[in-house]
Amino acid sequence: MASLQGASSLFHGSLVEVVFGSPALALKIGFVSLFPSRLDAGCASLGLSVDNGERSSSLAPIRAVNETRTAYINGKADGVQGENLDQISTVGNSTNIKWHQCSVGKLERQELLQQKGCVIWITGLSGSGKSTVACALSRALHARGKLTYVLDGDNVRHGLNCDLSFKAEDRAENIRRIGEVAKLFSDAGVICIASLISPYRKDRADCRALLPEGDFIEVFMDVPLKICEGRDPKGLYKLARSGKIKGFTGVDDPYEPPLKCEMVLKQTEDDCTTTPYDMAEQVVSYLEEKGYLHA
């Protein structure tokens, strides 16, 4: 048995032990493979030392054996090739999968970033100012040293969702995918700002259900259709009114406003003084009050 004593910059003093059950077995550290026959050279290049002394009693070792058998990580068996089948799951159309838990979790990532991961879901009619407020909010939080990412409905269709049309089923799938990606950002400790029409309550509720309670902040851009259509930044209302676009939200397809959301950013024909930056600051104040800007 050989043990590798890691340099503090790489392993932070942890001990990694490898049981060489086969001459062909290699220890893989990230993208580096250390073979038994070249262990000394490999350790030297990584700033490691080979120590054949006794195992440290204060550190839980990571032991690896031949991959055709059960691998033991910190004393817990991890089923391989049919072992521990009770941990194997089926999710949707994916079969024989198992969740792999990492030792670095959301709390550690939040502590590193000094903020709490969440999803700010901005919904409203086309032309209501969702994207503008999302970017203003991202800028305001960035100025406070907070890490954000904006998932804009149009932007996501340039890549991840470029295979989806604007048919009803594809629009629902578009929202579902964005919800799943937003969940990953939140889990990473990032303040994720999703900006898309998302006209149906059920789709928004399904995205909310993906996250822990309190981590989905629904922001409704309550702007009258007349104002949105007057802006018509992409000329879509004009195309919809002429019949060139079918199923356009607000024209020949409904928008279901939230019945209960965390925030409402309202604008009327009589109020033209409230800017997107003012609205963004309202959201920042909400995040501050709820503790999302601190770990």
mmCIF file of C-alpha atoms in Angstrom:
data_model
loop_
_atom_site.group_PDB
_atom_site.id
_atom_site.type_symbol
_atom_site.label_atom_id
_atom_site.label_comp_id
_atom_site.label_asym_id
_atom_site.label_seq_id
_atom_site.Cartn_x
_atom_site.Cartn_y
_atom_site.Cartn_z
ATOM 1 C CA MET A 1 0.000 0.000 0.000
ATOM 2 C CA ALA A 2 1.222 3.481 -0.843
ATOM 3 C CA SER A 3 -0.076 6.750 0.510
ATOM 4 C CA LEU A 4 0.155 10.165 -1.089
ATOM 5 C CA GLN A 5 0.632 13.138 1.199
ATOM 6 C CA GLY A 6 -0.748 16.089 -0.786
ATOM 7 C CA ALA A 7 0.705 19.546 -0.823
ATOM 8 C CA SER A 8 -1.572 22.046 0.927
ATOM 9 C CA SER A 9 -2.369 23.862 -2.313
ATOM 10 C CA LEU A 10 -3.700 20.695 -3.891
ATOM 11 C CA PHE A 11 -5.153 18.482 -1.179
ATOM 12 C CA HIS A 12 -5.233 20.855 1.824
ATOM 13 C CA GLY A 13 -3.446 18.274 3.957
ATOM 14 C CA SER A 14 -5.802 15.414 3.142
ATOM 15 C CA LEU A 15 -4.507 11.872 2.735
ATOM 16 C CA VAL A 16 -5.269 9.812 -0.327
ATOM 17 C CA GLU A 17 -4.549 6.065 -0.140
ATOM 18 C CA VAL A 18 -4.580 3.739 -3.091
ATOM 19 C CA VAL A 19 -4.796 -0.054 -2.921
ATOM 20 C CA PHE A 20 -3.016 -1.330 -5.994
ATOM 21 C CA GLY A 21 -4.978 -4.518 -6.653
ATOM 22 C CA SER A 22 -3.668 -4.722 -10.177
ATOM 23 C CA PRO A 23 -0.419 -3.622 -11.836
ATOM 24 C CA ALA A 24 -2.487 -1.778 -14.425
ATOM 25 C CA LEU A 25 -4.404 0.263 -11.867
ATOM 26 C CA ALA A 26 -3.716 3.986 -11.900
ATOM 27 C CA LEU A 27 -4.617 6.686 -9.403
ATOM 28 C CA LYS A 28 -6.406 9.506 -11.176
ATOM 29 C CA ILE A 29 -6.202 12.979 -9.648
ATOM 30 C CA GLY A 30 -8.235 15.344 -11.812
ATOM 31 C CA PHE A 31 -6.730 14.949 -15.267
ATOM 32 C CA VAL A 32 -3.454 13.440 -13.965
ATOM 33 C CA SER A 33 -2.911 9.668 -13.757
ATOM 34 C CA LEU A 34 -0.231 8.251 -11.486
ATOM 35 C CA PHE A 35 0.940 4.735 -12.272
ATOM 36 C CA PRO A 36 2.623 2.580 -9.598
ATOM 37 C CA SER A 37 5.774 2.150 -11.655
ATOM 38 C CA ARG A 38 6.121 5.914 -11.985
ATOM 39 C CA LEU A 39 4.763 6.967 -8.615
ATOM 40 C CA ASP A 40 7.885 8.793 -7.412
ATOM 41 C CA ALA A 41 8.194 10.857 -10.583
ATOM 42 C CA GLY A 42 4.485 11.627 -10.647
ATOM 43 C CA CYS A 43 4.486 12.755 -7.045
ATOM 44 C CA ALA A 44 7.513 14.935 -7.549
ATOM 45 C CA SER A 45 5.901 16.710 -10.475
ATOM 46 C CA LEU A 46 2.825 17.434 -8.394
ATOM 47 C CA GLY A 47 4.721 18.520 -5.303
ATOM 48 C CA LEU A 48 3.656 15.320 -3.480
ATOM 49 C CA SER A 49 5.684 12.939 -1.352
ATOM 50 C CA VAL A 50 5.474 9.167 -1.066
ATOM 51 C CA ASP A 51 5.029 7.983 2.486
ATOM 52 C CA ASN A 52 4.915 4.308 3.399
ATOM 53 C CA GLY A 53 4.396 5.035 7.055
ATOM 54 C CA GLU A 54 1.305 4.416 9.116
ATOM 55 C CA ARG A 55 -2.063 5.815 8.132
ATOM 56 C CA SER A 56 -3.176 9.050 9.796
ATOM 57 C CA SER A 57 -5.817 8.329 12.437
ATOM 58 C CA SER A 58 -7.370 11.796 12.157
ATOM 59 C CA LEU A 59 -8.189 11.759 8.454
ATOM 60 C CA ALA A 60 -10.709 9.574 6.664
ATOM 61 C CA PRO A 61 -8.882 7.983 3.708
ATOM 62 C CA ILE A 62 -10.171 7.695 0.180
ATOM 63 C CA ARG A 63 -9.559 4.128 -0.933
ATOM 64 C CA ALA A 64 -9.858 2.953 -4.494
ATOM 65 C CA VAL A 65 -9.793 -0.659 -5.652
ATOM 66 C CA ASN A 66 -10.158 -2.267 -9.034
ATOM 67 C CA GLU A 67 -13.153 -0.715 -10.835
ATOM 68 C CA THR A 68 -14.730 -4.132 -11.419
ATOM 69 C CA ARG A 69 -15.353 -4.334 -7.675
ATOM 70 C CA THR A 70 -17.017 -2.024 -5.173
ATOM 71 C CA ALA A 71 -15.310 1.337 -4.699
ATOM 72 C CA TYR A 72 -15.147 2.645 -1.147
ATOM 73 C CA ILE A 73 -15.187 6.375 -0.597
ATOM 74 C CA ASN A 74 -14.613 7.447 3.000
ATOM 75 C CA GLY A 75 -15.771 4.060 4.191
ATOM 76 C CA LYS A 76 -19.078 4.017 2.292
ATOM 77 C CA ALA A 77 -19.722 1.557 -0.498
ATOM 78 C CA ASP A 78 -20.542 2.945 -3.911
ATOM 79 C CA GLY A 79 -22.271 0.305 -6.032
ATOM 80 C CA VAL A 80 -20.535 -0.624 -9.280
ATOM 81 C CA GLN A 81 -21.704 -3.036 -11.997
ATOM 82 C CA GLY A 82 -25.020 -4.032 -10.503
ATOM 83 C CA GLU A 83 -24.190 -3.745 -6.799
ATOM 84 C CA ASN A 84 -26.449 -1.704 -4.495
ATOM 85 C CA LEU A 85 -29.257 -1.635 -7.027
ATOM 86 C CA ASP A 86 -31.585 -0.079 -4.474
ATOM 87 C CA GLN A 87 -29.782 3.210 -5.164
ATOM 88 C CA ILE A 88 -30.417 3.060 -8.911
ATOM 89 C CA SER A 89 -33.270 5.288 -10.158
ATOM 90 C CA THR A 90 -35.442 5.984 -13.175
ATOM 91 C CA VAL A 91 -36.196 9.643 -13.859
ATOM 92 C CA GLY A 92 -38.337 10.391 -16.890
ATOM 93 C CA ASN A 93 -36.853 8.417 -19.763
ATOM 94 C CA SER A 94 -33.472 8.022 -18.027
ATOM 95 C CA THR A 95 -32.982 4.578 -16.485
ATOM 96 C CA ASN A 96 -30.292 3.064 -14.276
ATOM 97 C CA ILE A 97 -29.039 6.380 -12.930
ATOM 98 C CA LYS A 98 -27.858 7.285 -9.435
ATOM 99 C CA TRP A 99 -27.336 10.682 -7.825
ATOM 100 C CA HIS A 100 -23.702 11.304 -6.977
ATOM 101 C CA GLN A 101 -23.339 13.504 -3.926
ATOM 102 C CA CYS A 102 -20.404 15.925 -3.857
ATOM 103 C CA SER A 103 -18.659 16.981 -0.662
ATOM 104 C CA VAL A 104 -18.912 20.650 -1.692
ATOM 105 C CA GLY A 105 -22.535 21.762 -1.399
ATOM 106 C CA LYS A 106 -24.661 24.841 -1.862
ATOM 107 C CA LEU A 107 -23.865 26.216 1.586
ATOM 108 C CA GLU A 108 -20.120 26.093 0.913
ATOM 109 C CA ARG A 109 -20.566 27.810 -2.446
ATOM 110 C CA GLN A 110 -22.724 30.510 -0.889
ATOM 111 C CA GLU A 111 -20.135 31.083 1.811
ATOM 112 C CA LEU A 112 -17.496 31.478 -0.878
ATOM 113 C CA LEU A 113 -19.606 34.018 -2.812
ATOM 114 C CA GLN A 114 -21.030 35.739 0.269
ATOM 115 C CA GLN A 115 -24.557 35.602 -1.130
ATOM 116 C CA LYS A 116 -27.477 33.174 -1.357
ATOM 117 C CA GLY A 117 -28.385 31.490 -4.612
ATOM 118 C CA CYS A 118 -31.915 32.100 -5.863
ATOM 119 C CA VAL A 119 -33.986 32.546 -9.019
ATOM 120 C CA ILE A 120 -35.617 35.867 -9.830
ATOM 121 C CA TRP A 121 -38.270 35.007 -12.415
ATOM 122 C CA ILE A 122 -39.401 38.129 -14.315
ATOM 123 C CA THR A 123 -42.624 37.530 -16.228
ATOM 124 C CA GLY A 124 -44.870 39.783 -18.309
ATOM 125 C CA LEU A 125 -46.033 40.680 -21.786
ATOM 126 C CA SER A 126 -43.668 41.244 -24.666
ATOM 127 C CA GLY A 127 -42.554 44.869 -24.468
ATOM 128 C CA SER A 128 -43.215 45.171 -20.734
ATOM 129 C CA GLY A 129 -39.520 45.757 -20.030
ATOM 130 C CA LYS A 130 -38.511 42.366 -18.637
ATOM 131 C CA SER A 131 -35.114 42.156 -20.334
ATOM 132 C CA THR A 132 -34.280 45.789 -19.607
ATOM 133 C CA VAL A 133 -35.079 45.400 -15.906
ATOM 134 C CA ALA A 134 -33.193 42.089 -15.772
ATOM 135 C CA CYS A 135 -30.029 43.705 -17.120
ATOM 136 C CA ALA A 136 -30.440 46.748 -14.862
ATOM 137 C CA LEU A 137 -30.823 44.408 -11.895
ATOM 138 C CA SER A 138 -27.743 42.432 -12.893
ATOM 139 C CA ARG A 139 -25.753 45.670 -13.156
ATOM 140 C CA ALA A 140 -26.993 46.933 -9.780
ATOM 141 C CA LEU A 141 -26.056 43.671 -8.056
ATOM 142 C CA HIS A 142 -22.712 43.505 -9.844
ATOM 143 C CA ALA A 143 -21.920 46.965 -8.481
ATOM 144 C CA ARG A 144 -22.518 45.523 -5.013
ATOM 145 C CA GLY A 145 -20.075 42.697 -5.659
ATOM 146 C CA LYS A 146 -22.757 40.035 -6.204
ATOM 147 C CA LEU A 147 -22.553 37.327 -8.863
ATOM 148 C CA THR A 148 -25.567 37.080 -11.177
ATOM 149 C CA TYR A 149 -26.500 35.520 -14.486
ATOM 150 C CA VAL A 150 -29.363 36.519 -16.775
ATOM 151 C CA LEU A 151 -31.293 33.841 -18.656
ATOM 152 C CA ASP A 152 -33.131 35.841 -21.297
ATOM 153 C CA GLY A 153 -35.890 34.076 -23.223
ATOM 154 C CA ASP A 154 -34.549 35.114 -26.641
ATOM 155 C CA ASN A 155 -30.900 34.556 -25.742
ATOM 156 C CA VAL A 156 -31.468 30.978 -24.603
ATOM 157 C CA ARG A 157 -33.127 30.217 -27.946
ATOM 158 C CA HIS A 158 -29.844 31.056 -29.667
ATOM 159 C CA GLY A 159 -28.263 27.913 -28.210
ATOM 160 C CA LEU A 160 -29.777 25.544 -25.662
ATOM 161 C CA ASN A 161 -33.330 25.902 -27.000
ATOM 162 C CA CYS A 162 -32.641 26.588 -30.678
ATOM 163 C CA ASP A 163 -34.374 23.292 -31.538
ATOM 164 C CA LEU A 164 -37.706 24.538 -30.157
ATOM 165 C CA SER A 165 -40.437 26.325 -32.096
ATOM 166 C CA PHE A 166 -43.163 28.595 -30.756
ATOM 167 C CA LYS A 167 -45.823 25.910 -30.765
ATOM 168 C CA ALA A 168 -47.568 25.448 -27.430
ATOM 169 C CA GLU A 169 -45.708 22.267 -26.487
ATOM 170 C CA ASP A 170 -42.338 23.745 -27.449
ATOM 171 C CA ARG A 171 -42.997 26.937 -25.511
ATOM 172 C CA ALA A 172 -43.723 24.825 -22.435
ATOM 173 C CA GLU A 173 -40.499 22.868 -22.979
ATOM 174 C CA ASN A 174 -38.597 26.131 -23.409
ATOM 175 C CA ILE A 175 -39.766 27.276 -19.984
ATOM 176 C CA ARG A 176 -39.094 23.876 -18.414
ATOM 177 C CA ARG A 177 -35.491 23.854 -19.634
ATOM 178 C CA ILE A 178 -34.863 27.396 -18.479
ATOM 179 C CA GLY A 179 -36.316 26.471 -15.096
ATOM 180 C CA GLU A 180 -33.912 23.538 -14.790
ATOM 181 C CA VAL A 181 -30.912 25.661 -15.805
ATOM 182 C CA ALA A 182 -31.959 28.399 -13.376
ATOM 183 C CA LYS A 183 -32.123 25.772 -10.637
ATOM 184 C CA LEU A 184 -28.506 24.789 -11.362
ATOM 185 C CA PHE A 185 -27.361 28.404 -11.171
ATOM 186 C CA SER A 186 -29.177 28.823 -7.867
ATOM 187 C CA ASP A 187 -27.581 25.659 -6.513
ATOM 188 C CA ALA A 188 -24.202 27.077 -7.543
ATOM 189 C CA GLY A 189 -24.895 30.056 -5.272
ATOM 190 C CA VAL A 190 -25.544 32.448 -8.154
ATOM 191 C CA ILE A 191 -28.428 34.930 -8.215
ATOM 192 C CA CYS A 192 -30.079 33.833 -11.454
ATOM 193 C CA ILE A 193 -32.381 36.288 -13.246
ATOM 194 C CA ALA A 194 -34.755 34.597 -15.697
ATOM 195 C CA SER A 195 -36.538 36.962 -18.054
ATOM 196 C CA LEU A 196 -39.233 35.531 -20.297
ATOM 197 C CA ILE A 197 -42.948 35.946 -21.027
ATOM 198 C CA SER A 198 -43.865 32.554 -19.484
ATOM 199 C CA PRO A 199 -47.595 33.303 -19.941
ATOM 200 C CA TYR A 200 -49.112 30.326 -18.115
ATOM 201 C CA ARG A 201 -49.362 29.966 -14.341
ATOM 202 C CA LYS A 202 -48.821 26.209 -14.466
ATOM 203 C CA ASP A 203 -45.461 26.508 -16.225
ATOM 204 C CA ARG A 204 -44.263 29.114 -13.728
ATOM 205 C CA ALA A 205 -45.551 27.014 -10.828
ATOM 206 C CA ASP A 206 -43.641 23.991 -12.151
ATOM 207 C CA CYS A 207 -40.425 26.039 -12.197
ATOM 208 C CA ARG A 208 -41.101 27.276 -8.681
ATOM 209 C CA ALA A 209 -41.543 23.689 -7.511
ATOM 210 C CA LEU A 210 -37.987 22.855 -8.634
ATOM 211 C CA LEU A 211 -36.452 25.035 -5.931
ATOM 212 C CA PRO A 212 -36.542 25.106 -2.133
ATOM 213 C CA GLU A 213 -39.249 27.315 -0.701
ATOM 214 C CA GLY A 214 -38.259 30.955 -0.805
ATOM 215 C CA ASP A 215 -35.617 30.578 -3.511
ATOM 216 C CA PHE A 216 -38.021 31.323 -6.395
ATOM 217 C CA ILE A 217 -38.869 35.014 -6.528
ATOM 218 C CA GLU A 218 -41.588 35.768 -9.067
ATOM 219 C CA VAL A 219 -41.573 39.358 -10.339
ATOM 220 C CA PHE A 220 -44.579 40.438 -12.407
ATOM 221 C CA MET A 221 -44.120 43.291 -14.863
ATOM 222 C CA ASP A 222 -47.613 44.750 -14.604
ATOM 223 C CA VAL A 223 -47.648 46.914 -17.708
ATOM 224 C CA PRO A 224 -50.861 47.419 -19.747
ATOM 225 C CA LEU A 225 -51.054 45.856 -23.195
ATOM 226 C CA LYS A 226 -51.523 49.296 -24.738
ATOM 227 C CA ILE A 227 -48.134 50.466 -23.457
ATOM 228 C CA CYS A 228 -46.400 47.226 -24.486
ATOM 229 C CA GLU A 229 -47.890 47.348 -27.956
ATOM 230 C CA GLY A 230 -46.998 51.021 -28.280
ATOM 231 C CA ARG A 231 -43.374 50.163 -27.586
ATOM 232 C CA ASP A 232 -43.330 47.042 -29.810
ATOM 233 C CA PRO A 233 -39.489 46.954 -29.787
ATOM 234 C CA LYS A 234 -39.275 43.947 -32.124
ATOM 235 C CA GLY A 235 -42.314 44.736 -34.268
ATOM 236 C CA LEU A 236 -44.007 41.529 -33.136
ATOM 237 C CA TYR A 237 -47.344 43.071 -32.209
ATOM 238 C CA LYS A 238 -47.610 44.551 -35.691
ATOM 239 C CA LEU A 239 -46.926 41.142 -37.229
ATOM 240 C CA ALA A 240 -49.437 39.492 -34.894
ATOM 241 C CA ARG A 241 -52.148 42.055 -35.678
ATOM 242 C CA SER A 242 -51.621 41.472 -39.396
ATOM 243 C CA GLY A 243 -51.971 37.715 -38.916
ATOM 244 C CA LYS A 244 -48.358 36.913 -39.788
ATOM 245 C CA ILE A 245 -47.686 35.536 -36.305
ATOM 246 C CA LYS A 246 -50.184 33.138 -34.748
ATOM 247 C CA GLY A 247 -50.609 32.466 -31.043
ATOM 248 C CA PHE A 248 -48.917 35.680 -29.924
ATOM 249 C CA THR A 249 -49.344 36.390 -26.217
ATOM 250 C CA GLY A 250 -51.660 39.329 -25.595
ATOM 251 C CA VAL A 251 -53.144 39.281 -29.092
ATOM 252 C CA ASP A 252 -54.556 35.835 -29.894
ATOM 253 C CA ASP A 253 -53.098 33.890 -26.973
ATOM 254 C CA PRO A 254 -53.765 34.659 -23.299
ATOM 255 C CA TYR A 255 -51.382 35.847 -20.606
ATOM 256 C CA GLU A 256 -52.204 34.609 -17.119
ATOM 257 C CA PRO A 257 -50.975 37.170 -14.575
ATOM 258 C CA PRO A 258 -49.703 35.799 -11.258
ATOM 259 C CA LEU A 259 -52.327 35.427 -8.561
ATOM 260 C CA LYS A 260 -49.714 35.543 -5.834
ATOM 261 C CA CYS A 261 -46.154 36.609 -6.545
ATOM 262 C CA GLU A 262 -43.324 38.049 -4.517
ATOM 263 C CA MET A 263 -43.136 41.376 -6.332
ATOM 264 C CA VAL A 264 -45.163 43.493 -8.750
ATOM 265 C CA LEU A 265 -43.431 46.172 -10.790
ATOM 266 C CA LYS A 266 -46.267 48.322 -12.041
ATOM 267 C CA GLN A 267 -46.308 50.978 -14.727
ATOM 268 C CA THR A 268 -49.294 52.914 -16.018
ATOM 269 C CA GLU A 269 -49.915 55.395 -18.816
ATOM 270 C CA ASP A 270 -49.920 58.193 -16.226
ATOM 271 C CA ASP A 271 -46.613 57.135 -14.693
ATOM 272 C CA CYS A 272 -43.708 57.524 -17.082
ATOM 273 C CA THR A 273 -41.154 58.579 -14.482
ATOM 274 C CA THR A 274 -40.313 55.135 -13.071
ATOM 275 C CA THR A 275 -37.240 53.876 -14.889
ATOM 276 C CA PRO A 276 -35.990 50.272 -15.245
ATOM 277 C CA TYR A 277 -33.206 51.206 -12.826
ATOM 278 C CA ASP A 278 -35.779 52.308 -10.259
ATOM 279 C CA MET A 279 -37.521 48.962 -10.664
ATOM 280 C CA ALA A 280 -34.239 47.114 -10.358
ATOM 281 C CA GLU A 281 -33.508 48.903 -7.093
ATOM 282 C CA GLN A 282 -36.871 47.746 -5.754
ATOM 283 C CA VAL A 283 -35.804 44.158 -6.395
ATOM 284 C CA VAL A 284 -32.403 44.789 -4.795
ATOM 285 C CA SER A 285 -34.156 46.132 -1.689
ATOM 286 C CA TYR A 286 -36.289 42.973 -1.559
ATOM 287 C CA LEU A 287 -33.191 40.737 -1.819
ATOM 288 C CA GLU A 288 -31.452 42.731 0.894
ATOM 289 C CA GLU A 289 -34.466 42.500 3.186
ATOM 290 C CA LYS A 290 -34.757 38.728 2.676
ATOM 291 C CA GLY A 291 -31.062 38.132 3.294
ATOM 292 C CA TYR A 292 -30.010 36.984 -0.168
ATOM 293 C CA LEU A 293 -27.108 39.426 -0.374
ATOM 294 C CA HIS A 294 -25.317 37.802 2.545
ATOM 295 C CA ALA A 295 -24.164 34.226 3.094
#
